[in-house]
XYZ file of C-alpha atoms in Angstrom:
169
model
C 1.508 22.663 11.475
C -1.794 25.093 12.432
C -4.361 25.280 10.585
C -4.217 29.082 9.901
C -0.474 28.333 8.426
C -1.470 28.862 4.458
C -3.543 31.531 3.701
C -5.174 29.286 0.882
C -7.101 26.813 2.825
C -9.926 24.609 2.060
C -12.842 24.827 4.406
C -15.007 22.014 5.829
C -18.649 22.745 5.425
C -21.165 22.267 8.550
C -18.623 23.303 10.672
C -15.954 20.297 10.889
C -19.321 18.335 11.401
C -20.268 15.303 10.359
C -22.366 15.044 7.494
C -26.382 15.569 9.153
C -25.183 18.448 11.554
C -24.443 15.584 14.072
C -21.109 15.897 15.971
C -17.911 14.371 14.463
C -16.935 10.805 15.737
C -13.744 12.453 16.217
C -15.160 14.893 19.075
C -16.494 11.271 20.643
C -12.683 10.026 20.542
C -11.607 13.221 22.393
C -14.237 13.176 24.786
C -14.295 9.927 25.651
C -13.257 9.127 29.343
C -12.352 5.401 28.306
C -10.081 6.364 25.504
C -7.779 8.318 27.560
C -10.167 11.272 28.391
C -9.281 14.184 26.181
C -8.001 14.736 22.437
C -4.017 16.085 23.358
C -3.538 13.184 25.424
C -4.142 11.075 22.234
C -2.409 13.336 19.943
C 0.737 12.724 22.142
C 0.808 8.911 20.621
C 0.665 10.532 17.272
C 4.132 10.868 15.383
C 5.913 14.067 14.236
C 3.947 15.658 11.220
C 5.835 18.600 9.961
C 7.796 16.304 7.542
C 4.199 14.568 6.374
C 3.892 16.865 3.378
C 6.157 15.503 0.668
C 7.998 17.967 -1.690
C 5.659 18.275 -4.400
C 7.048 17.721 -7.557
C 6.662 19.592 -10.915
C 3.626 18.038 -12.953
C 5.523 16.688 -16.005
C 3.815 16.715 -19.105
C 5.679 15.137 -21.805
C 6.657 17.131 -24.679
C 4.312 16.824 -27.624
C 1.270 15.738 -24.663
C -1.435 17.456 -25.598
C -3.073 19.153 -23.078
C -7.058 18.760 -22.457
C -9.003 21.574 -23.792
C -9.456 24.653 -22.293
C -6.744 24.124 -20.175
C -3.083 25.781 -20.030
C 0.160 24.646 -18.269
C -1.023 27.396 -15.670
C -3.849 25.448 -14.759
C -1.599 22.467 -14.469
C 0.590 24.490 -11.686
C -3.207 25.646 -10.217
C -4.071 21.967 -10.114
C -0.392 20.985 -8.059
C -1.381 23.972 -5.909
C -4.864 23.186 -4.988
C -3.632 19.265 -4.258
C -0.553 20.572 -2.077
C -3.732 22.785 0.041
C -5.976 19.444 0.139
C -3.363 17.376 1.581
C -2.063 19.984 4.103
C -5.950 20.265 5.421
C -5.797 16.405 5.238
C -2.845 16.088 7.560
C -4.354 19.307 9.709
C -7.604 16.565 10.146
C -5.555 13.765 11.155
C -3.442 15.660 13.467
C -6.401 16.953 15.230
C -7.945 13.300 14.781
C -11.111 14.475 13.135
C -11.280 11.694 11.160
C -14.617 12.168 10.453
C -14.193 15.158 8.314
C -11.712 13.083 5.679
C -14.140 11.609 3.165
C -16.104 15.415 3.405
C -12.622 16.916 2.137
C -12.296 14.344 -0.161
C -15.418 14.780 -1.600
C -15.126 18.464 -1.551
C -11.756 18.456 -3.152
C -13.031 16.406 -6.678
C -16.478 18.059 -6.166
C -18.615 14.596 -6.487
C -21.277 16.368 -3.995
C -23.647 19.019 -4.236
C -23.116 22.154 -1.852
C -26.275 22.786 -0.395
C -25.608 25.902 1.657
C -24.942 27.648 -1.927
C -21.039 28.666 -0.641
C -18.715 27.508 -2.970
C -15.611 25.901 -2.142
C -12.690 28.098 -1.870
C -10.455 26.005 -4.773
C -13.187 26.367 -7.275
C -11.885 30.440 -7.291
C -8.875 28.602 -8.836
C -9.948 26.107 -10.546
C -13.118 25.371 -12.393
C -15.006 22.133 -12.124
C -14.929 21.422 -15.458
C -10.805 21.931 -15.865
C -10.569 19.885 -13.039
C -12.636 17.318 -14.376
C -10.680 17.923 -17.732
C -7.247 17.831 -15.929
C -8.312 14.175 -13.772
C -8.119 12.220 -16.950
C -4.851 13.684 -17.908
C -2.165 10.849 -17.704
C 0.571 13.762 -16.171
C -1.554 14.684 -13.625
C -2.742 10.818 -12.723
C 0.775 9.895 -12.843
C 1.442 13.447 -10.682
C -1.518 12.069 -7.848
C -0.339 8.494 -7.942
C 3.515 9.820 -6.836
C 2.175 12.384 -4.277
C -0.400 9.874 -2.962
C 2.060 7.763 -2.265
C 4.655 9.546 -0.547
C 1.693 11.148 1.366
C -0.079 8.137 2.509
C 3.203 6.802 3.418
C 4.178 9.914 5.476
C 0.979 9.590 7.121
C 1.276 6.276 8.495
C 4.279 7.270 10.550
C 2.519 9.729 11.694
C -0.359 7.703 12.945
C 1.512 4.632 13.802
C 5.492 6.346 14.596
C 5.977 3.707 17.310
C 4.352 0.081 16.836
C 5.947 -1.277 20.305
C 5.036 1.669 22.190
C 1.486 0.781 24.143
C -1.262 2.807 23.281
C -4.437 3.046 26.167
């Protein structure tokens, strides 16, 4: 999967950096002569990813659920959307093991920091902070992150580890 394969894509700021304008740890991991010199001959111990993104299922709001307010069964679709685009630029860092850059995505994604370059992040054109806020204490979409989270992390663990008797440098 490349990174330019959804047009919708969330973008790391500083760069892919780590956070301080320093370089990632993940450049050190590709660079580094001891660890098997450079990043593709890492990636090569790395399992197959293009099944890593689960099939994202429909976020199921009971009838008679309420929803929050201000929000409408659109923004629930926006909200499976914008996860589907955070987890496919989650896999894209793993692949390209820029570790590093996973908590800033994370953090990005649910907005808990300040942006200080004044950009704003891509999914906030789709969905407000507030509705997103709104939407994360809404039992259908907690029960919607818990199943996708799971099948995800799962995924990605073959991915990472696809081999466990296969020696790694």
């Amino acid at each position: 999967m490349s990174r330019g394969s959804s047009a919708k894509r969330f973008r790391l700021t500083g760069g892919g950096s780590a956070p301080g304008g320093s370089s990632s740890a993940s450049n050190a991991i590709k660079d580094d002569p001891a660890l098997g010199g450079s990043g593709p001959s890492l990636q090569e111990y790395l399992g197959d990813s293009t099944g890593a993104i689960p099939e994202f299922p429909e976020v199921e709001a009971p009838a008679g659920t309420s929803m929050p307010a201000m929000c409408t069964i659109d923004d629930l679709d926006t909200f499976r959307s914008i996860y589907r685009e955070h987890c496919e630029t989650f896999l894209d860092a793993i692949v390209n093991l820029e570790f590093a850059t996973i908590e800033t995505l994370w953090r990005e994604f649910w907005r808990t920091q300040e942006h200080s370059n004044g950009d704003e992040c891509e999914e906030e054109k789709y969905l407000s902070k507030t509705k997103l806020f709104m939407l994360s204490k809404f039992k259908p979409i907690q029960d919607f992150v818990k199943r996708v989270d799971f099948l995800f992390y799962q995924n990605l663990v073959q991915v990472l580890i696809p081999d466990v008797l296969r020696p790694i440098p």
